[in-house]
């Protein structure tokens, strides 16, 4: 590592930034799009946690949600379709001093980037991932996504989607080394903020699926849940989140769920009728890949020189 | 180590090829000389075979010099399976009738006299025989055995030395010939590695810290070695879940300030194309090593081909200018990575390094590199960006812009694969789109201005100029040298930079009556009935030279999966000099 030593010095002065200092441009998402709520929650998180804008990177792929970095006044990397996770992993491996977020959609993460998603869970690098899941391709104008429910009519499934939807939570919870899985809904901002904050604070691969409305292509998709608050299942626990009284009043269906219980988390995630909101699983003890890979020794010229000379020695034939 | 040496691995494509089969031969070709040796040469003077079937494959591909000596394991003659014994006797008779000098040697029996597991020690016995036949010092071989098996217990070393000595003694007692290849004493330390190890050492020396890869033949051995040693200089090898992820990972690391490398071969290179385009668009430095193999598709994974030049130059959709380099010796494999990293970071460009399966597995001694601090990347810039500076502040003349790296105060912006303006903002405006493409392209011209014209091997003017690139340099120069010795006015020029092409090439070409390339990729045969000037597909470099310089560049190429031999080049050139178009091979 060529950075770490000076980092300690730079950290001495703590800076605080106002909310506006994390904002950039006017988001070009549709009115009523769930992305606005996610952006608001994340900007609030940055302010409250005192994230330094120059030390924070938002990486995204392609899709409506992946425009997210453009609206943050931090460093951003708006990449290519499906590859946000490996890009973010590279950033994290090269620069463990940076805070890395990923914004990805249901097409980006669960379809074209699905291989990376599975392996990113297993690498468990310290990255916070927001899956903006609106169950439809928005930017390309209404094609079925892997998370679209069976029967959904779209431009590519005019007679209804053929297959059962892929469930991002159960998939993530099924992968070795899973360390943090949570779910939020864009229309419950208070819990969205708390969940985003818990995800950020977890050291490891924090995966947050955010159930998100798309007013343009699927305006009625979440109506059954919006109109019946009992179909939202609040997850509460001393080791997880404890919903405040107002939230509990609005969403009376609440259960105690210990986030260290992986089997129970999978059961809860499998229920198609309810939207569980809260932390499904958290295990702070899973090692992070970058910690396993990166040495702690400062990478000086002499260090590199010594290593190279030692290797050349192995292959050198000296004059007799 | 004053002898010139070049080794070529014979690698079967399968992990467990059937024993005693023509295709299953594995081994090593060693060319040794009193002077420097730059390629694997044409035909063998001496060959050692553990069975007669593997010889058939060598024979079929014209690897054996007519009348050469064959040292053959003789146990098959009395094999209990009559079919095997018969096949053996038949082959020996055939070889003898063809004029080869076949010497049957009871290798296994002799080995059994000194070792319990005779079959595993035969190679040491043969090494002993060869030391005797080539009048090499046995003491050096003993030292080498101690070095290689040093980590195992002393009994292993002792047994191998016994086998070595047994082979030496057997040859002394039974063989009536010797070779003597006088060596000039080396005055400077030499490094002996293959091209893939040289690439990996180059990565160590370049100051890069991260290599992201996915296993693929023939590139992987570079990553094997790197995985073993990279941590010793604080580096990381990331084995990604696929080729695309490996490229994206490297791009992420480069974006964050540490120029990274991804190593692959043909199919993997195809998979990385979209990500390479992203690095071009975002102006993220990146080194991509492609150890070429036979293609298309899975092609010939362990075999030699120079088939990826046009993909490297034109690959990725849209206008995606990138730098393409090709090392042409083992030593070059080492230095080209250092140069590639430097260019990548100076110009914020993708630099593709095209090696191939021949360089990857061949060994040739080269002077031990003298480490220079200047090889290493500077520390990541974390200073505040000057007020008012934009993330893509393209210089009007060169297209260069200072890159903003995460961590730099005032540098916050979003890098995007979308067309963007100087601020890095998404650009839908036609002028802004063209502006970005303009400056990204201009960087190649800026780099080209810094390159020297390639040197000419031979006289600066003549009847025929041969142009090559990559691993064929040694074979081409040997062929040209031989023809020049016969009085032909032929010279050659070898290109290390394929994009941009350095200046001065046209002027060099114009001093020759004719110009042709020699390459290891496909070109249509002019003699085919349907092929004429209107549809002939030229070899890759010939196509590039024709397009750029409007010079009538001809080509000769072969795609036989083997390193191109100097004899084949010589025959092709002689035919052109005599005014014949054909003469593809003998």
PDB file of N, CA and C in Angstrom, chain A residues 48-121:
ATOM      1  N   UNK A  48     -24.846  13.117   7.998  1.00  0.00           N
ATOM      2  CA  UNK A  48     -24.875  12.711   9.405  1.00  0.00           C
ATOM      3  C   UNK A  48     -23.624  11.938   9.800  1.00  0.00           C
ATOM      4  N   UNK A  49     -23.074  11.189   8.864  1.00  0.00           N
ATOM      5  CA  UNK A  49     -21.881  10.401   9.185  1.00  0.00           C
ATOM      6  C   UNK A  49     -20.610  11.188   8.905  1.00  0.00           C
ATOM      7  N   UNK A  50     -20.778  12.419   8.407  1.00  0.00           N
ATOM      8  CA  UNK A  50     -19.610  13.274   8.162  1.00  0.00           C
ATOM      9  C   UNK A  50     -18.682  12.719   7.098  1.00  0.00           C
ATOM     10  N   UNK A  51     -19.241  12.086   6.079  1.00  0.00           N
ATOM     11  CA  UNK A  51     -18.392  11.514   5.019  1.00  0.00           C
ATOM     12  C   UNK A  51     -17.699  12.642   4.262  1.00  0.00           C
ATOM     13  N   UNK A  52     -16.412  12.459   4.016  1.00  0.00           N
ATOM     14  CA  UNK A  52     -15.680  13.475   3.251  1.00  0.00           C
ATOM     15  C   UNK A  52     -15.972  13.251   1.766  1.00  0.00           C
ATOM     16  N   UNK A  53     -16.502  14.277   1.108  1.00  0.00           N
ATOM     17  CA  UNK A  53     -16.935  14.093  -0.289  1.00  0.00           C
ATOM     18  C   UNK A  53     -15.814  13.578  -1.180  1.00  0.00           C
ATOM     19  N   UNK A  54     -14.570  14.034  -0.925  1.00  0.00           N
ATOM     20  CA  UNK A  54     -13.474  13.618  -1.806  1.00  0.00           C
ATOM     21  C   UNK A  54     -13.005  12.198  -1.511  1.00  0.00           C
ATOM     22  N   UNK A  55     -13.448  11.650  -0.390  1.00  0.00           N
ATOM     23  CA  UNK A  55     -13.026  10.298  -0.046  1.00  0.00           C
ATOM     24  C   UNK A  55     -14.158   9.296  -0.228  1.00  0.00           C
ATOM     25  N   UNK A  56     -15.203   9.725  -0.903  1.00  0.00           N
ATOM     26  CA  UNK A  56     -16.377   8.875  -1.067  1.00  0.00           C
ATOM     27  C   UNK A  56     -16.614   8.635  -2.557  1.00  0.00           C
ATOM     28  N   UNK A  57     -16.852   7.376  -2.916  1.00  0.00           N
ATOM     29  CA  UNK A  57     -17.064   7.046  -4.326  1.00  0.00           C
ATOM     30  C   UNK A  57     -18.380   6.274  -4.482  1.00  0.00           C
ATOM     31  N   UNK A  58     -19.215   6.761  -5.360  1.00  0.00           N
ATOM     32  CA  UNK A  58     -20.427   6.031  -5.733  1.00  0.00           C
ATOM     33  C   UNK A  58     -20.206   5.406  -7.111  1.00  0.00           C
ATOM     34  N   UNK A  59     -20.319   4.090  -7.175  1.00  0.00           N
ATOM     35  CA  UNK A  59     -20.114   3.374  -8.432  1.00  0.00           C
ATOM     36  C   UNK A  59     -21.464   2.829  -8.879  1.00  0.00           C
ATOM     37  N   UNK A  60     -21.736   2.914 -10.176  1.00  0.00           N
ATOM     38  CA  UNK A  60     -23.003   2.388 -10.667  1.00  0.00           C
ATOM     39  C   UNK A  60     -22.797   1.728 -12.014  1.00  0.00           C
ATOM     40  N   UNK A  61     -23.836   1.059 -12.471  1.00  0.00           N
ATOM     41  CA  UNK A  61     -23.791   0.415 -13.776  1.00  0.00           C
ATOM     42  C   UNK A  61     -24.565   1.240 -14.785  1.00  0.00           C
ATOM     43  N   UNK A  62     -25.580   0.628 -15.374  1.00  0.00           N
ATOM     44  CA  UNK A  62     -26.412   1.334 -16.344  1.00  0.00           C
ATOM     45  C   UNK A  62     -27.876   1.106 -16.002  1.00  0.00           C
ATOM     46  N   UNK A  63     -28.646   2.141 -16.200  1.00  0.00           N
ATOM     47  CA  UNK A  63     -30.077   2.080 -15.904  1.00  0.00           C
ATOM     48  C   UNK A  63     -30.478   3.357 -15.203  1.00  0.00           C
ATOM     49  N   UNK A  64     -31.803   3.511 -14.923  1.00  0.00           N
ATOM     50  CA  UNK A  64     -32.260   4.738 -14.246  1.00  0.00           C
ATOM     51  C   UNK A  64     -31.507   4.925 -12.943  1.00  0.00           C
ATOM     52  N   UNK A  65     -31.439   3.862 -12.137  1.00  0.00           N
ATOM     53  CA  UNK A  65     -30.826   3.971 -10.809  1.00  0.00           C
ATOM     54  C   UNK A  65     -29.350   4.324 -10.909  1.00  0.00           C
ATOM     55  N   UNK A  66     -28.726   3.898 -11.992  1.00  0.00           N
ATOM     56  CA  UNK A  66     -27.283   4.077 -12.109  1.00  0.00           C
ATOM     57  C   UNK A  66     -26.891   5.505 -12.449  1.00  0.00           C
ATOM     58  N   UNK A  67     -27.892   6.376 -12.655  1.00  0.00           N
ATOM     59  CA  UNK A  67     -27.580   7.805 -12.778  1.00  0.00           C
ATOM     60  C   UNK A  67     -27.267   8.423 -11.418  1.00  0.00           C
ATOM     61  N   UNK A  68     -27.498   7.646 -10.380  1.00  0.00           N
ATOM     62  CA  UNK A  68     -27.361   8.138  -9.015  1.00  0.00           C
ATOM     63  C   UNK A  68     -26.070   8.947  -8.766  1.00  0.00           C
ATOM     64  N   UNK A  69     -24.880   8.427  -9.150  1.00  0.00           N
ATOM     65  CA  UNK A  69     -23.640   9.161  -8.822  1.00  0.00           C
ATOM     66  C   UNK A  69     -23.607  10.584  -9.372  1.00  0.00           C
ATOM     67  N   UNK A  70     -24.295  10.805 -10.496  1.00  0.00           N
ATOM     68  CA  UNK A  70     -24.297  12.154 -11.077  1.00  0.00           C
ATOM     69  C   UNK A  70     -24.935  13.182 -10.138  1.00  0.00           C
ATOM     70  N   UNK A  71     -25.750  12.707  -9.218  1.00  0.00           N
ATOM     71  CA  UNK A  71     -26.467  13.637  -8.350  1.00  0.00           C
ATOM     72  C   UNK A  71     -25.828  13.758  -6.973  1.00  0.00           C
ATOM     73  N   UNK A  72     -24.661  13.156  -6.836  1.00  0.00           N
ATOM     74  CA  UNK A  72     -23.907  13.269  -5.578  1.00  0.00           C
ATOM     75  C   UNK A  72     -22.676  14.135  -5.842  1.00  0.00           C
ATOM     76  N   UNK A  73     -22.384  15.055  -4.930  1.00  0.00           N
ATOM     77  CA  UNK A  73     -21.147  15.831  -5.094  1.00  0.00           C
ATOM     78  C   UNK A  73     -20.008  15.104  -4.344  1.00  0.00           C
ATOM     79  N   UNK A  74     -19.749  13.898  -4.813  1.00  0.00           N
ATOM     80  CA  UNK A  74     -18.630  13.104  -4.320  1.00  0.00           C
ATOM     81  C   UNK A  74     -17.921  12.631  -5.588  1.00  0.00           C
ATOM     82  N   UNK A  75     -16.984  11.709  -5.465  1.00  0.00           N
ATOM     83  CA  UNK A  75     -16.496  11.056  -6.667  1.00  0.00           C
ATOM     84  C   UNK A  75     -17.540  10.022  -7.099  1.00  0.00           C
ATOM     85  N   UNK A  76     -17.664   9.873  -8.407  1.00  0.00           N
ATOM     86  CA  UNK A  76     -18.642   8.921  -8.918  1.00  0.00           C
ATOM     87  C   UNK A  76     -18.078   8.194 -10.127  1.00  0.00           C
ATOM     88  N   UNK A  77     -18.557   6.998 -10.332  1.00  0.00           N
ATOM     89  CA  UNK A  77     -18.115   6.208 -11.485  1.00  0.00           C
ATOM     90  C   UNK A  77     -19.355   5.556 -12.092  1.00  0.00           C
ATOM     91  N   UNK A  78     -19.839   6.158 -13.160  1.00  0.00           N
ATOM     92  CA  UNK A  78     -21.018   5.650 -13.861  1.00  0.00           C
ATOM     93  C   UNK A  78     -20.495   4.702 -14.946  1.00  0.00           C
ATOM     94  N   UNK A  79     -20.497   3.423 -14.654  1.00  0.00           N
ATOM     95  CA  UNK A  79     -19.762   2.456 -15.474  1.00  0.00           C
ATOM     96  C   UNK A  79     -20.548   1.890 -16.639  1.00  0.00           C
ATOM     97  N   UNK A  80     -20.449   0.585 -16.809  1.00  0.00           N
ATOM     98  CA  UNK A  80     -21.155  -0.086 -17.900  1.00  0.00           C
ATOM     99  C   UNK A  80     -22.112  -1.111 -17.316  1.00  0.00           C
ATOM    100  N   UNK A  81     -23.029  -1.562 -18.156  1.00  0.00           N
ATOM    101  CA  UNK A  81     -24.152  -2.344 -17.672  1.00  0.00           C
ATOM    102  C   UNK A  81     -23.708  -3.631 -16.980  1.00  0.00           C
ATOM    103  N   UNK A  82     -24.057  -3.756 -15.736  1.00  0.00           N
ATOM    104  CA  UNK A  82     -23.815  -4.989 -14.996  1.00  0.00           C
ATOM    105  C   UNK A  82     -22.498  -5.046 -14.256  1.00  0.00           C
ATOM    106  N   UNK A  83     -21.602  -4.092 -14.516  1.00  0.00           N
ATOM    107  CA  UNK A  83     -20.237  -4.261 -13.998  1.00  0.00           C
ATOM    108  C   UNK A  83     -19.906  -3.327 -12.845  1.00  0.00           C
ATOM    109  N   UNK A  84     -20.913  -2.729 -12.233  1.00  0.00           N
ATOM    110  CA  UNK A  84     -20.626  -1.809 -11.126  1.00  0.00           C
ATOM    111  C   UNK A  84     -19.862  -2.524 -10.006  1.00  0.00           C
ATOM    112  N   UNK A  85     -20.257  -3.743  -9.697  1.00  0.00           N
ATOM    113  CA  UNK A  85     -19.641  -4.422  -8.546  1.00  0.00           C
ATOM    114  C   UNK A  85     -18.152  -4.684  -8.755  1.00  0.00           C
ATOM    115  N   UNK A  86     -17.732  -5.312  -9.886  1.00  0.00           N
ATOM    116  CA  UNK A  86     -16.284  -5.498 -10.026  1.00  0.00           C
ATOM    117  C   UNK A  86     -15.501  -4.182 -10.102  1.00  0.00           C
ATOM    118  N   UNK A  87     -16.094  -3.137 -10.666  1.00  0.00           N
ATOM    119  CA  UNK A  87     -15.401  -1.840 -10.668  1.00  0.00           C
ATOM    120  C   UNK A  87     -15.214  -1.364  -9.227  1.00  0.00           C
ATOM    121  N   UNK A  88     -16.300  -1.463  -8.458  1.00  0.00           N
ATOM    122  CA  UNK A  88     -16.239  -1.013  -7.058  1.00  0.00           C
ATOM    123  C   UNK A  88     -15.227  -1.846  -6.264  1.00  0.00           C
ATOM    124  N   UNK A  89     -15.159  -3.124  -6.566  1.00  0.00           N
ATOM    125  CA  UNK A  89     -14.187  -3.995  -5.875  1.00  0.00           C
ATOM    126  C   UNK A  89     -12.756  -3.537  -6.168  1.00  0.00           C
ATOM    127  N   UNK A  90     -12.520  -3.166  -7.438  1.00  0.00           N
ATOM    128  CA  UNK A  90     -11.185  -2.683  -7.805  1.00  0.00           C
ATOM    129  C   UNK A  90     -10.839  -1.399  -7.070  1.00  0.00           C
ATOM    130  N   UNK A  91     -11.829  -0.498  -6.972  1.00  0.00           N
ATOM    131  CA  UNK A  91     -11.613   0.756  -6.243  1.00  0.00           C
ATOM    132  C   UNK A  91     -11.263   0.448  -4.788  1.00  0.00           C
ATOM    133  N   UNK A  92     -12.030  -0.427  -4.225  1.00  0.00           N
ATOM    134  CA  UNK A  92     -11.859  -0.760  -2.802  1.00  0.00           C
ATOM    135  C   UNK A  92     -10.498  -1.432  -2.552  1.00  0.00           C
ATOM    136  N   UNK A  93     -10.101  -2.333  -3.448  1.00  0.00           N
ATOM    137  CA  UNK A  93      -8.833  -3.039  -3.252  1.00  0.00           C
ATOM    138  C   UNK A  93      -7.664  -2.069  -3.381  1.00  0.00           C
ATOM    139  N   UNK A  94      -7.791  -1.135  -4.357  1.00  0.00           N
ATOM    140  CA  UNK A  94      -6.697  -0.187  -4.565  1.00  0.00           C
ATOM    141  C   UNK A  94      -6.656   0.853  -3.456  1.00  0.00           C
ATOM    142  N   UNK A  95      -7.832   1.199  -2.954  1.00  0.00           N
ATOM    143  CA  UNK A  95      -7.903   2.323  -2.017  1.00  0.00           C
ATOM    144  C   UNK A  95      -8.813   2.006  -0.848  1.00  0.00           C
ATOM    145  N   UNK A  96      -8.329   1.233   0.121  1.00  0.00           N
ATOM    146  CA  UNK A  96      -9.176   0.940   1.287  1.00  0.00           C
ATOM    147  C   UNK A  96      -9.469   2.168   2.128  1.00  0.00           C
ATOM    148  N   UNK A  97      -8.805   3.283   1.816  1.00  0.00           N
ATOM    149  CA  UNK A  97      -9.102   4.521   2.559  1.00  0.00           C
ATOM    150  C   UNK A  97     -10.367   5.201   2.053  1.00  0.00           C
ATOM    151  N   UNK A  98     -10.915   4.738   0.943  1.00  0.00           N
ATOM    152  CA  UNK A  98     -12.115   5.366   0.387  1.00  0.00           C
ATOM    153  C   UNK A  98     -13.371   4.641   0.876  1.00  0.00           C
ATOM    154  N   UNK A  99     -14.466   5.381   0.951  1.00  0.00           N
ATOM    155  CA  UNK A  99     -15.764   4.780   1.245  1.00  0.00           C
ATOM    156  C   UNK A  99     -16.449   4.495  -0.085  1.00  0.00           C
ATOM    157  N   UNK A 100     -16.862   3.256  -0.295  1.00  0.00           N
ATOM    158  CA  UNK A 100     -17.377   2.863  -1.605  1.00  0.00           C
ATOM    159  C   UNK A 100     -18.841   2.420  -1.506  1.00  0.00           C
ATOM    160  N   UNK A 101     -19.673   3.049  -2.326  1.00  0.00           N
ATOM    161  CA  UNK A 101     -21.077   2.667  -2.453  1.00  0.00           C
ATOM    162  C   UNK A 101     -21.328   2.185  -3.876  1.00  0.00           C
ATOM    163  N   UNK A 102     -22.339   1.330  -4.009  1.00  0.00           N
ATOM    164  CA  UNK A 102     -22.759   0.900  -5.348  1.00  0.00           C
ATOM    165  C   UNK A 102     -24.268   1.098  -5.475  1.00  0.00           C
ATOM    166  N   UNK A 103     -24.674   1.702  -6.576  1.00  0.00           N
ATOM    167  CA  UNK A 103     -26.093   1.794  -6.914  1.00  0.00           C
ATOM    168  C   UNK A 103     -26.332   0.950  -8.158  1.00  0.00           C
ATOM    169  N   UNK A 104     -27.271   0.046  -8.043  1.00  0.00           N
ATOM    170  CA  UNK A 104     -27.501  -0.872  -9.154  1.00  0.00           C
ATOM    171  C   UNK A 104     -28.995  -1.200  -9.216  1.00  0.00           C
ATOM    172  N   UNK A 105     -29.456  -1.564 -10.396  1.00  0.00           N
ATOM    173  CA  UNK A 105     -30.881  -1.856 -10.548  1.00  0.00           C
ATOM    174  C   UNK A 105     -31.135  -3.346 -10.680  1.00  0.00           C
ATOM    175  N   UNK A 106     -32.418  -3.705 -10.823  1.00  0.00           N
ATOM    176  CA  UNK A 106     -32.745  -5.135 -10.892  1.00  0.00           C
ATOM    177  C   UNK A 106     -32.238  -5.759 -12.192  1.00  0.00           C
ATOM    178  N   UNK A 107     -32.154  -4.979 -13.274  1.00  0.00           N
ATOM    179  CA  UNK A 107     -31.565  -5.516 -14.495  1.00  0.00           C
ATOM    180  C   UNK A 107     -30.050  -5.571 -14.382  1.00  0.00           C
ATOM    181  N   UNK A 108     -29.482  -4.502 -13.881  1.00  0.00           N
ATOM    182  CA  UNK A 108     -28.036  -4.352 -13.765  1.00  0.00           C
ATOM    183  C   UNK A 108     -27.438  -5.430 -12.863  1.00  0.00           C
ATOM    184  N   UNK A 109     -28.056  -5.632 -11.714  1.00  0.00           N
ATOM    185  CA  UNK A 109     -27.499  -6.548 -10.713  1.00  0.00           C
ATOM    186  C   UNK A 109     -27.964  -7.980 -10.927  1.00  0.00           C
ATOM    187  N   UNK A 110     -29.264  -8.164 -11.159  1.00  0.00           N
ATOM    188  CA  UNK A 110     -29.829  -9.523 -11.112  1.00  0.00           C
ATOM    189  C   UNK A 110     -29.868 -10.189 -12.484  1.00  0.00           C
ATOM    190  N   UNK A 111     -29.610  -9.422 -13.557  1.00  0.00           N
ATOM    191  CA  UNK A 111     -29.622 -10.032 -14.882  1.00  0.00           C
ATOM    192  C   UNK A 111     -28.217  -9.994 -15.482  1.00  0.00           C
ATOM    193  N   UNK A 112     -27.862  -8.883 -16.088  1.00  0.00           N
ATOM    194  CA  UNK A 112     -26.568  -8.855 -16.809  1.00  0.00           C
ATOM    195  C   UNK A 112     -25.381  -8.952 -15.856  1.00  0.00           C
ATOM    196  N   UNK A 113     -25.551  -8.515 -14.627  1.00  0.00           N
ATOM    197  CA  UNK A 113     -24.423  -8.556 -13.689  1.00  0.00           C
ATOM    198  C   UNK A 113     -24.550  -9.640 -12.640  1.00  0.00           C
ATOM    199  N   UNK A 114     -25.420 -10.623 -12.893  1.00  0.00           N
ATOM    200  CA  UNK A 114     -25.734 -11.600 -11.835  1.00  0.00           C
ATOM    201  C   UNK A 114     -24.506 -12.365 -11.362  1.00  0.00           C
ATOM    202  N   UNK A 115     -23.618 -12.701 -12.276  1.00  0.00           N
ATOM    203  CA  UNK A 115     -22.425 -13.450 -11.862  1.00  0.00           C
ATOM    204  C   UNK A 115     -21.603 -12.633 -10.867  1.00  0.00           C
ATOM    205  N   UNK A 116     -21.491 -11.338 -11.146  1.00  0.00           N
ATOM    206  CA  UNK A 116     -20.687 -10.481 -10.263  1.00  0.00           C
ATOM    207  C   UNK A 116     -21.339 -10.348  -8.889  1.00  0.00           C
ATOM    208  N   UNK A 117     -22.670 -10.295  -8.891  1.00  0.00           N
ATOM    209  CA  UNK A 117     -23.433 -10.169  -7.649  1.00  0.00           C
ATOM    210  C   UNK A 117     -23.114 -11.346  -6.716  1.00  0.00           C
ATOM    211  N   UNK A 118     -23.239 -12.564  -7.249  1.00  0.00           N
ATOM    212  CA  UNK A 118     -22.980 -13.763  -6.441  1.00  0.00           C
ATOM    213  C   UNK A 118     -21.572 -13.699  -5.860  1.00  0.00           C
ATOM    214  N   UNK A 119     -20.620 -13.363  -6.701  1.00  0.00           N
ATOM    215  CA  UNK A 119     -19.226 -13.404  -6.243  1.00  0.00           C
ATOM    216  C   UNK A 119     -18.893 -12.225  -5.338  1.00  0.00           C
ATOM    217  N   UNK A 120     -19.577 -11.101  -5.557  1.00  0.00           N
ATOM    218  CA  UNK A 120     -19.341  -9.955  -4.678  1.00  0.00           C
ATOM    219  C   UNK A 120     -19.762 -10.286  -3.248  1.00  0.00           C
ATOM    220  N   UNK A 121     -20.871 -11.032  -3.121  1.00  0.00           N
ATOM    221  CA  UNK A 121     -21.309 -11.446  -1.782  1.00  0.00           C
ATOM    222  C   UNK A 121     -20.203 -12.285  -1.142  1.00  0.00           C
TER     223      UNK A 121
END
